[in-house]
Amino acid sequence: MLTYQVRPRVFKLESGQTLPFPEVGEVCFYFSPLQPFGLEAGGGHTAVQNVAATAGFNVNTGAHVIESKQPLVPLEITIEEPDRVVKLAGNVLTISQTFASNQELTELIQSIYFSYPMLLAVEFADPPIIERADGQVGGVTFRWELREWKMQYEITTQEKQEQSAASSWERIGILSRPGSRRLLAALHYFHVALRLARRGEIAGEFLPEMILNLSKVLEVLFPPSGDGKTRDATRAGLRKLGFSEKEIEADYVPAMALRNEIDVGHVDLSLFKVDQLTLVHGYAERAEWAFRLLFKRLLEATASGSFEIEPYEPKPAAGEAVRVIEILRDHAEKYER
């Protein structure tokens, strides 16, 4: 739980300043999207009761929003507790209290940052996130920021980008070959993984789901034989594509290991040390580049005929899958729109 979202953060202060403790202070949390907090008329799924509204529907993507003619006004609540005062004004939540130590301040911010948006998601149609947090203690202002961040970019040229588009078009024929279902599925999982990586709005938001899809890439491309050993089958397939043992163990096998063992494919409530999380995050955030190399090599080898993906002949759903569908059919009236 939160294995991929918890990151080392620091209090960013003006040069030479330190936070005084114990001292009275306040912390401000800034939420988005704005519609459910009464700061924007449209852009979400929140409509005002008994007020005319206009629904917008994108017939190409299926995306839909609604905008009330008279939207909510900015939310305004004040909650007074024995040790603190909590105020919500629009999309800004402010907590005022005395902070005894840096640890107490940090723990309060972390608890609100992760837990309050989760609780709001139960009540709000538009699940909110906290974009940033700042505040002051004893008059010394601070910003709560990531301690560090690594960034990777692709360097290209006009000619290279156009050639990439042309090459991708030429490869469409590979996907139409008989028995190409595994390759098609793998490309789909990779595309979903990258979409998740780009759409996240807070650090590590969809990293576990990204890793899950990268693991599926390997599982569908390199199916195990009768022994069911998926990792060994993946190792063997990657060797045939020319990857070294170090590349295999460092860049690919970890996706399957994380999927099975660390809060991706299964529930995990474990507490990890900072250095352990650093390793997990380090792998997860650079994995896409290794998998992109895998696909480039795989597509070239498939096109030349030097590598063959194990064929899969489509067949009707059967067994447990059909049983699940029939369970849904028993309640079909609830799913009708």
mmCIF file of C-alpha atoms in Angstrom:
data_model
loop_
_atom_site.group_PDB
_atom_site.id
_atom_site.type_symbol
_atom_site.label_atom_id
_atom_site.label_comp_id
_atom_site.label_asym_id
_atom_site.label_seq_id
_atom_site.Cartn_x
_atom_site.Cartn_y
_atom_site.Cartn_z
ATOM 1 C CA MET A 1 0.000 0.000 0.000
ATOM 2 C CA LEU A 2 1.454 3.333 -1.138
ATOM 3 C CA THR A 3 4.730 1.515 -1.831
ATOM 4 C CA TYR A 4 5.232 3.416 -5.071
ATOM 5 C CA GLN A 5 3.833 6.781 -3.929
ATOM 6 C CA VAL A 6 5.737 7.432 -0.682
ATOM 7 C CA ARG A 7 8.801 9.512 -1.605
ATOM 8 C CA PRO A 8 11.489 11.325 0.400
ATOM 9 C CA ARG A 9 10.461 14.967 0.776
ATOM 10 C CA VAL A 10 11.964 18.041 2.398
ATOM 11 C CA PHE A 11 10.848 21.385 3.764
ATOM 12 C CA LYS A 12 12.119 24.016 1.337
ATOM 13 C CA LEU A 13 12.961 27.235 3.205
ATOM 14 C CA GLU A 14 14.487 30.585 2.376
ATOM 15 C CA SER A 15 18.283 30.539 2.533
ATOM 16 C CA GLY A 16 19.609 30.447 6.091
ATOM 17 C CA GLN A 17 16.246 29.881 7.765
ATOM 18 C CA THR A 18 15.205 27.010 10.024
ATOM 19 C CA LEU A 19 11.795 25.994 11.303
ATOM 20 C CA PRO A 20 11.365 26.874 15.000
ATOM 21 C CA PHE A 21 9.851 24.273 17.329
ATOM 22 C CA PRO A 22 7.678 24.228 19.342
ATOM 23 C CA GLU A 23 5.717 26.970 17.635
ATOM 24 C CA VAL A 24 2.279 27.810 16.241
ATOM 25 C CA GLY A 25 1.964 27.250 12.514
ATOM 26 C CA GLU A 26 -0.285 26.259 9.657
ATOM 27 C CA VAL A 27 -0.196 23.898 6.705
ATOM 28 C CA CYS A 28 -2.076 24.497 3.447
ATOM 29 C CA PHE A 29 -3.048 21.726 1.020
ATOM 30 C CA TYR A 30 -4.121 22.617 -2.541
ATOM 31 C CA PHE A 31 -6.602 20.254 -4.228
ATOM 32 C CA SER A 32 -7.574 19.559 -7.811
ATOM 33 C CA PRO A 33 -9.734 19.217 -9.864
ATOM 34 C CA LEU A 34 -11.544 22.425 -9.047
ATOM 35 C CA GLN A 35 -15.173 21.618 -9.951
ATOM 36 C CA PRO A 36 -16.120 19.647 -6.797
ATOM 37 C CA PHE A 37 -14.653 22.414 -4.622
ATOM 38 C CA GLY A 38 -16.837 25.097 -6.219
ATOM 39 C CA LEU A 39 -14.100 26.858 -8.177
ATOM 40 C CA GLU A 40 -14.941 25.734 -11.700
ATOM 41 C CA ALA A 41 -18.239 25.226 -13.500
ATOM 42 C CA GLY A 42 -17.268 22.384 -15.824
ATOM 43 C CA GLY A 43 -14.663 19.752 -16.478
ATOM 44 C CA GLY A 44 -15.929 17.011 -14.181
ATOM 45 C CA HIS A 45 -18.776 14.719 -13.142
ATOM 46 C CA THR A 46 -20.272 16.949 -10.429
ATOM 47 C CA ALA A 47 -23.698 18.523 -11.036
ATOM 48 C CA VAL A 48 -25.739 20.713 -8.693
ATOM 49 C CA GLN A 49 -29.099 19.301 -7.583
ATOM 50 C CA ASN A 50 -32.234 20.935 -9.054
ATOM 51 C CA VAL A 51 -30.149 23.135 -11.369
ATOM 52 C CA ALA A 52 -30.161 22.946 -15.159
ATOM 53 C CA ALA A 53 -26.965 21.481 -16.558
ATOM 54 C CA THR A 54 -25.295 20.741 -19.871
ATOM 55 C CA ALA A 55 -23.658 17.363 -20.413
ATOM 56 C CA GLY A 56 -20.736 17.125 -22.797
ATOM 57 C CA PHE A 57 -19.860 13.876 -24.555
ATOM 58 C CA ASN A 58 -16.910 13.158 -26.825
ATOM 59 C CA VAL A 59 -18.227 10.675 -29.380
ATOM 60 C CA ASN A 60 -14.667 9.738 -30.354
ATOM 61 C CA THR A 61 -13.251 8.895 -26.919
ATOM 62 C CA GLY A 62 -16.302 8.347 -24.720
ATOM 63 C CA ALA A 63 -15.135 11.029 -22.280
ATOM 64 C CA HIS A 64 -17.988 12.961 -20.698
ATOM 65 C CA VAL A 65 -18.407 15.933 -18.362
ATOM 66 C CA ILE A 66 -21.243 18.031 -17.001
ATOM 67 C CA GLU A 67 -21.595 21.740 -16.268
ATOM 68 C CA SER A 68 -24.346 23.220 -14.094
ATOM 69 C CA LYS A 69 -25.839 26.550 -15.163
ATOM 70 C CA GLN A 70 -25.415 27.727 -11.579
ATOM 71 C CA PRO A 71 -22.351 25.846 -10.270
ATOM 72 C CA LEU A 72 -21.337 25.368 -6.682
ATOM 73 C CA VAL A 73 -19.867 28.370 -4.925
ATOM 74 C CA PRO A 74 -16.466 27.800 -3.265
ATOM 75 C CA LEU A 75 -16.784 25.348 -0.396
ATOM 76 C CA GLU A 76 -16.421 26.931 3.032
ATOM 77 C CA ILE A 77 -16.171 24.889 6.236
ATOM 78 C CA THR A 78 -14.483 25.358 9.614
ATOM 79 C CA ILE A 79 -13.898 22.550 12.082
ATOM 80 C CA GLU A 80 -12.587 23.448 15.527
ATOM 81 C CA GLU A 81 -10.859 20.651 17.420
ATOM 82 C CA PRO A 82 -9.199 20.777 20.856
ATOM 83 C CA ASP A 83 -5.682 21.074 19.402
ATOM 84 C CA ARG A 84 -6.252 22.502 15.925
ATOM 85 C CA VAL A 85 -8.526 24.433 13.596
ATOM 86 C CA VAL A 86 -9.287 22.995 10.156
ATOM 87 C CA LYS A 87 -10.600 25.269 7.405
ATOM 88 C CA LEU A 88 -11.568 24.455 3.836
ATOM 89 C CA ALA A 89 -11.879 27.504 1.580
ATOM 90 C CA GLY A 90 -12.488 26.508 -2.012
ATOM 91 C CA ASN A 91 -9.800 23.984 -2.869
ATOM 92 C CA VAL A 92 -7.418 24.980 -0.048
ATOM 93 C CA LEU A 93 -7.424 23.053 3.222
ATOM 94 C CA THR A 94 -5.623 24.878 6.053
ATOM 95 C CA ILE A 95 -4.709 23.279 9.375
ATOM 96 C CA SER A 96 -3.614 25.589 12.204
ATOM 97 C CA GLN A 97 -2.045 24.230 15.386
ATOM 98 C CA THR A 98 1.086 24.146 17.524
ATOM 99 C CA PHE A 99 3.840 21.911 16.178
ATOM 100 C CA ALA A 100 6.204 20.414 18.742
ATOM 101 C CA SER A 101 8.785 19.100 16.290
ATOM 102 C CA ASN A 102 9.770 18.590 12.673
ATOM 103 C CA GLN A 103 8.584 14.999 12.993
ATOM 104 C CA GLU A 104 5.110 16.044 14.136
ATOM 105 C CA LEU A 105 4.822 18.469 11.213
ATOM 106 C CA THR A 106 6.016 15.831 8.745
ATOM 107 C CA GLU A 107 3.662 13.157 10.054
ATOM 108 C CA LEU A 108 0.660 15.493 9.878
ATOM 109 C CA ILE A 109 1.413 16.479 6.279
ATOM 110 C CA GLN A 110 1.994 12.891 5.171
ATOM 111 C CA SER A 111 -1.193 11.632 6.813
ATOM 112 C CA ILE A 112 -3.372 14.320 5.214
ATOM 113 C CA TYR A 113 -1.618 14.153 1.831
ATOM 114 C CA PHE A 114 -2.359 10.463 1.393
ATOM 115 C CA SER A 115 -5.503 9.823 3.454
ATOM 116 C CA TYR A 116 -7.812 12.808 2.961
ATOM 117 C CA PRO A 117 -8.062 12.538 -0.860
ATOM 118 C CA MET A 118 -8.921 8.840 -0.423
ATOM 119 C CA LEU A 119 -11.786 9.706 1.910
ATOM 120 C CA LEU A 120 -13.016 12.517 -0.346
ATOM 121 C CA ALA A 121 -13.094 10.049 -3.257
ATOM 122 C CA VAL A 122 -15.811 8.117 -1.434
ATOM 123 C CA GLU A 123 -18.030 11.214 -1.341
ATOM 124 C CA PHE A 124 -16.968 13.197 -4.428
ATOM 125 C CA ALA A 125 -17.713 12.047 -7.982
ATOM 126 C CA ASP A 126 -14.386 13.542 -9.103
ATOM 127 C CA PRO A 127 -11.542 11.914 -7.126
ATOM 128 C CA PRO A 128 -9.253 14.703 -5.912
ATOM 129 C CA ILE A 129 -5.511 14.857 -5.445
ATOM 130 C CA ILE A 130 -3.338 17.245 -3.460
ATOM 131 C CA GLU A 131 -1.132 19.087 -5.925
ATOM 132 C CA ARG A 132 1.098 20.749 -3.351
ATOM 133 C CA ALA A 133 1.470 21.666 0.300
ATOM 134 C CA ASP A 134 3.070 24.656 1.991
ATOM 135 C CA GLY A 135 2.728 26.651 5.175
ATOM 136 C CA GLN A 136 4.559 28.401 7.979
ATOM 137 C CA VAL A 137 5.793 27.672 11.484
ATOM 138 C CA GLY A 138 6.534 30.624 13.748
ATOM 139 C CA GLY A 139 6.413 32.928 10.736
ATOM 140 C CA VAL A 140 8.988 30.909 8.775
ATOM 141 C CA THR A 141 7.423 29.814 5.484
ATOM 142 C CA PHE A 142 8.086 26.455 3.854
ATOM 143 C CA ARG A 143 7.176 24.363 0.827
ATOM 144 C CA TRP A 144 6.904 20.578 1.101
ATOM 145 C CA GLU A 145 8.726 19.262 -1.949
ATOM 146 C CA LEU A 146 10.294 16.136 -3.385
ATOM 147 C CA ARG A 147 13.875 15.765 -2.187
ATOM 148 C CA GLU A 148 15.061 14.775 -5.640
ATOM 149 C CA TRP A 149 13.736 13.653 -8.996
ATOM 150 C CA LYS A 150 15.227 11.952 -12.015
ATOM 151 C CA MET A 151 14.032 12.768 -15.526
ATOM 152 C CA GLN A 152 14.517 10.983 -18.817
ATOM 153 C CA TYR A 153 13.817 12.347 -22.268
ATOM 154 C CA GLU A 154 14.093 11.139 -25.836
ATOM 155 C CA ILE A 155 16.357 13.205 -28.078
ATOM 156 C CA THR A 156 15.231 13.159 -31.697
ATOM 157 C CA THR A 157 15.386 15.043 -34.989
ATOM 158 C CA GLN A 158 12.755 15.883 -37.564
ATOM 159 C CA GLU A 159 14.099 13.189 -39.872
ATOM 160 C CA LYS A 160 14.299 10.564 -37.140
ATOM 161 C CA GLN A 161 10.772 11.280 -35.913
ATOM 162 C CA GLU A 162 9.334 11.014 -39.405
ATOM 163 C CA GLN A 163 11.264 7.809 -40.038
ATOM 164 C CA SER A 164 9.877 6.361 -36.796
ATOM 165 C CA ALA A 165 6.325 7.117 -37.939
ATOM 166 C CA ALA A 166 6.998 5.489 -41.314
ATOM 167 C CA SER A 167 8.631 2.421 -39.745
ATOM 168 C CA SER A 168 5.686 1.956 -37.404
ATOM 169 C CA TRP A 169 3.329 2.028 -40.381
ATOM 170 C CA GLU A 170 5.374 -0.582 -42.210
ATOM 171 C CA ARG A 171 5.160 -2.892 -39.186
ATOM 172 C CA ILE A 172 1.364 -2.985 -39.224
ATOM 173 C CA GLY A 173 1.621 -5.953 -41.558
ATOM 174 C CA ILE A 174 3.403 -7.977 -38.875
ATOM 175 C CA LEU A 175 0.343 -7.712 -36.647
ATOM 176 C CA SER A 176 -1.927 -9.110 -39.349
ATOM 177 C CA ARG A 177 0.053 -12.303 -39.714
ATOM 178 C CA PRO A 178 -1.572 -15.525 -38.478
ATOM 179 C CA GLY A 179 -0.583 -16.289 -34.895
ATOM 180 C CA SER A 180 0.356 -12.695 -34.041
ATOM 181 C CA ARG A 181 -2.090 -12.439 -31.144
ATOM 182 C CA ARG A 182 0.675 -12.596 -28.526
ATOM 183 C CA LEU A 183 2.588 -9.739 -30.131
ATOM 184 C CA LEU A 184 -0.569 -7.656 -30.411
ATOM 185 C CA ALA A 185 -1.361 -8.250 -26.737
ATOM 186 C CA ALA A 186 2.186 -7.381 -25.668
ATOM 187 C CA LEU A 187 2.105 -4.106 -27.597
ATOM 188 C CA HIS A 188 -1.251 -3.295 -26.026
ATOM 189 C CA TYR A 189 0.078 -3.871 -22.492
ATOM 190 C CA PHE A 190 3.130 -1.732 -23.240
ATOM 191 C CA HIS A 191 0.984 1.082 -24.618
ATOM 192 C CA VAL A 192 -1.241 0.991 -21.526
ATOM 193 C CA ALA A 193 1.839 1.066 -19.277
ATOM 194 C CA LEU A 194 3.136 4.192 -20.989
ATOM 195 C CA ARG A 195 -0.263 5.896 -20.901
ATOM 196 C CA LEU A 196 -0.419 5.293 -17.162
ATOM 197 C CA ALA A 197 3.087 6.666 -16.713
ATOM 198 C CA ARG A 198 2.199 9.877 -18.536
ATOM 199 C CA ARG A 199 -1.228 10.430 -16.995
ATOM 200 C CA GLY A 200 -0.223 10.273 -13.334
ATOM 201 C CA GLU A 201 -0.407 13.689 -11.658
ATOM 202 C CA ILE A 202 1.478 12.915 -8.447
ATOM 203 C CA ALA A 203 4.737 11.053 -7.919
ATOM 204 C CA GLY A 204 4.336 7.323 -8.556
ATOM 205 C CA GLU A 205 0.546 7.582 -8.884
ATOM 206 C CA PHE A 206 0.130 4.696 -11.344
ATOM 207 C CA LEU A 207 3.552 3.023 -11.109
ATOM 208 C CA PRO A 208 2.228 -0.310 -9.771
ATOM 209 C CA GLU A 209 -0.305 -0.533 -12.596
ATOM 210 C CA MET A 210 2.463 0.301 -15.052
ATOM 211 C CA ILE A 211 4.658 -2.497 -13.682
ATOM 212 C CA LEU A 212 1.700 -4.884 -13.852
ATOM 213 C CA ASN A 213 1.344 -4.237 -17.574
ATOM 214 C CA LEU A 214 5.086 -4.587 -18.206
ATOM 215 C CA SER A 215 4.996 -7.947 -16.453
ATOM 216 C CA LYS A 216 2.114 -8.980 -18.710
ATOM 217 C CA VAL A 217 4.278 -8.060 -21.709
ATOM 218 C CA LEU A 218 6.828 -10.677 -20.685
ATOM 219 C CA GLU A 219 4.239 -13.285 -19.737
ATOM 220 C CA VAL A 220 2.436 -13.107 -23.065
ATOM 221 C CA LEU A 221 5.573 -12.942 -25.226
ATOM 222 C CA PHE A 222 7.407 -15.788 -23.517
ATOM 223 C CA PRO A 223 4.871 -18.367 -22.291
ATOM 224 C CA PRO A 224 6.235 -21.149 -20.078
ATOM 225 C CA SER A 225 6.322 -24.763 -21.092
ATOM 226 C CA GLY A 226 4.566 -27.431 -19.058
ATOM 227 C CA ASP A 227 6.605 -26.625 -15.936
ATOM 228 C CA GLY A 228 4.843 -23.256 -15.525
ATOM 229 C CA LYS A 229 8.086 -21.400 -14.755
ATOM 230 C CA THR A 230 7.315 -18.000 -16.273
ATOM 231 C CA ARG A 231 10.558 -16.282 -15.270
ATOM 232 C CA ASP A 232 12.714 -19.029 -16.744
ATOM 233 C CA ALA A 233 10.696 -18.870 -19.964
ATOM 234 C CA THR A 234 11.237 -15.105 -20.063
ATOM 235 C CA ARG A 235 14.976 -15.513 -19.528
ATOM 236 C CA ALA A 236 15.191 -18.030 -22.361
ATOM 237 C CA GLY A 237 13.228 -15.818 -24.748
ATOM 238 C CA LEU A 238 15.312 -12.740 -23.969
ATOM 239 C CA ARG A 239 18.532 -14.681 -24.511
ATOM 240 C CA LYS A 240 17.338 -15.612 -28.000
ATOM 241 C CA LEU A 241 16.894 -11.900 -28.694
ATOM 242 C CA GLY A 242 20.500 -11.256 -27.729
ATOM 243 C CA PHE A 243 20.113 -9.762 -24.268
ATOM 244 C CA SER A 244 22.906 -10.404 -21.776
ATOM 245 C CA GLU A 245 22.356 -12.077 -18.420
ATOM 246 C CA LYS A 246 22.952 -8.756 -16.679
ATOM 247 C CA GLU A 247 20.371 -6.994 -18.847
ATOM 248 C CA ILE A 248 17.840 -9.766 -18.295
ATOM 249 C CA GLU A 249 18.209 -9.800 -14.516
ATOM 250 C CA ALA A 250 18.439 -6.017 -14.102
ATOM 251 C CA ASP A 251 15.929 -4.752 -16.663
ATOM 252 C CA TYR A 252 13.229 -7.384 -17.168
ATOM 253 C CA VAL A 253 12.934 -10.070 -14.491
ATOM 254 C CA PRO A 254 12.324 -7.424 -11.764
ATOM 255 C CA ALA A 255 9.014 -6.496 -13.420
ATOM 256 C CA MET A 256 7.735 -10.027 -12.836
ATOM 257 C CA ALA A 257 9.196 -10.146 -9.338
ATOM 258 C CA LEU A 258 7.593 -6.842 -8.340
ATOM 259 C CA ARG A 259 4.296 -7.950 -9.837
ATOM 260 C CA ASN A 260 4.255 -11.065 -7.671
ATOM 261 C CA GLU A 261 5.911 -9.874 -4.473
ATOM 262 C CA ILE A 262 5.689 -6.107 -3.916
ATOM 263 C CA ASP A 263 2.263 -4.457 -4.000
ATOM 264 C CA VAL A 264 1.447 -4.795 -7.694
ATOM 265 C CA GLY A 265 -0.502 -7.946 -8.494
ATOM 266 C CA HIS A 266 -1.312 -8.746 -4.869
ATOM 267 C CA VAL A 267 -2.159 -6.795 -1.725
ATOM 268 C CA ASP A 268 0.905 -5.877 0.334
ATOM 269 C CA LEU A 269 0.682 -3.952 3.617
ATOM 270 C CA SER A 270 4.387 -4.245 4.429
ATOM 271 C CA LEU A 271 6.478 -1.314 5.628
ATOM 272 C CA PHE A 272 9.652 -0.794 3.611
ATOM 273 C CA LYS A 273 12.767 1.147 4.539
ATOM 274 C CA VAL A 274 13.662 4.262 2.564
ATOM 275 C CA ASP A 275 16.644 2.602 0.889
ATOM 276 C CA GLN A 276 14.435 -0.328 -0.153
ATOM 277 C CA LEU A 277 11.832 1.999 -1.650
ATOM 278 C CA THR A 278 14.560 3.917 -3.471
ATOM 279 C CA LEU A 279 15.587 0.739 -5.282
ATOM 280 C CA VAL A 280 11.997 -0.155 -6.185
ATOM 281 C CA HIS A 281 11.261 3.351 -7.475
ATOM 282 C CA GLY A 282 14.555 3.508 -9.352
ATOM 283 C CA TYR A 283 13.750 0.370 -11.317
ATOM 284 C CA ALA A 284 10.088 1.206 -11.921
ATOM 285 C CA GLU A 285 10.773 4.684 -13.275
ATOM 286 C CA ARG A 286 13.332 3.587 -15.863
ATOM 287 C CA ALA A 287 11.729 0.293 -16.887
ATOM 288 C CA GLU A 288 9.905 1.720 -19.905
ATOM 289 C CA TRP A 289 13.188 2.446 -21.696
ATOM 290 C CA ALA A 290 14.362 -1.143 -21.354
ATOM 291 C CA PHE A 291 11.020 -2.437 -22.611
ATOM 292 C CA ARG A 292 11.063 -0.040 -25.537
ATOM 293 C CA LEU A 293 14.444 -1.511 -26.513
ATOM 294 C CA LEU A 294 12.934 -4.986 -26.188
ATOM 295 C CA PHE A 295 10.134 -4.137 -28.613
ATOM 296 C CA LYS A 296 12.445 -2.507 -31.133
ATOM 297 C CA ARG A 297 14.645 -5.592 -31.148
ATOM 298 C CA LEU A 298 11.655 -7.941 -31.172
ATOM 299 C CA LEU A 299 9.923 -6.206 -34.087
ATOM 300 C CA GLU A 300 13.098 -6.178 -36.160
ATOM 301 C CA ALA A 301 13.760 -9.855 -35.448
ATOM 302 C CA THR A 302 10.152 -10.814 -36.178
ATOM 303 C CA ALA A 303 10.147 -8.907 -39.454
ATOM 304 C CA SER A 304 13.403 -10.531 -40.588
ATOM 305 C CA GLY A 305 12.274 -13.995 -39.520
ATOM 306 C CA SER A 306 15.190 -14.475 -37.103
ATOM 307 C CA PHE A 307 12.828 -14.784 -34.125
ATOM 308 C CA GLU A 308 9.416 -16.392 -33.895
ATOM 309 C CA ILE A 309 6.931 -15.742 -31.121
ATOM 310 C CA GLU A 310 5.109 -18.849 -29.997
ATOM 311 C CA PRO A 311 1.794 -18.786 -31.888
ATOM 312 C CA TYR A 312 -1.554 -18.660 -30.174
ATOM 313 C CA GLU A 313 -4.748 -19.627 -31.912
ATOM 314 C CA PRO A 314 -7.777 -17.657 -30.672
ATOM 315 C CA LYS A 315 -10.456 -19.785 -29.079
ATOM 316 C CA PRO A 316 -13.730 -19.075 -27.303
ATOM 317 C CA ALA A 317 -13.667 -18.230 -23.618
ATOM 318 C CA ALA A 318 -14.203 -21.294 -21.466
ATOM 319 C CA GLY A 319 -14.078 -22.618 -17.934
ATOM 320 C CA GLU A 320 -13.850 -20.128 -15.081
ATOM 321 C CA ALA A 321 -14.036 -17.138 -17.429
ATOM 322 C CA VAL A 322 -17.443 -18.230 -18.702
ATOM 323 C CA ARG A 323 -18.620 -18.887 -15.157
ATOM 324 C CA VAL A 324 -17.765 -15.306 -14.188
ATOM 325 C CA ILE A 325 -19.673 -13.980 -17.214
ATOM 326 C CA GLU A 326 -22.720 -16.002 -16.196
ATOM 327 C CA ILE A 327 -22.565 -14.558 -12.691
ATOM 328 C CA LEU A 328 -22.640 -11.092 -14.244
ATOM 329 C CA ARG A 329 -25.533 -12.156 -16.460
ATOM 330 C CA ASP A 330 -27.566 -12.955 -13.347
ATOM 331 C CA HIS A 331 -27.394 -9.254 -12.472
ATOM 332 C CA ALA A 332 -27.496 -7.826 -15.998
ATOM 333 C CA GLU A 333 -30.383 -5.488 -15.236
ATOM 334 C CA LYS A 334 -28.126 -3.511 -12.875
ATOM 335 C CA TYR A 335 -25.587 -2.871 -15.629
ATOM 336 C CA GLU A 336 -27.994 -1.569 -18.262
ATOM 337 C CA ARG A 337 -27.672 2.109 -19.082
#
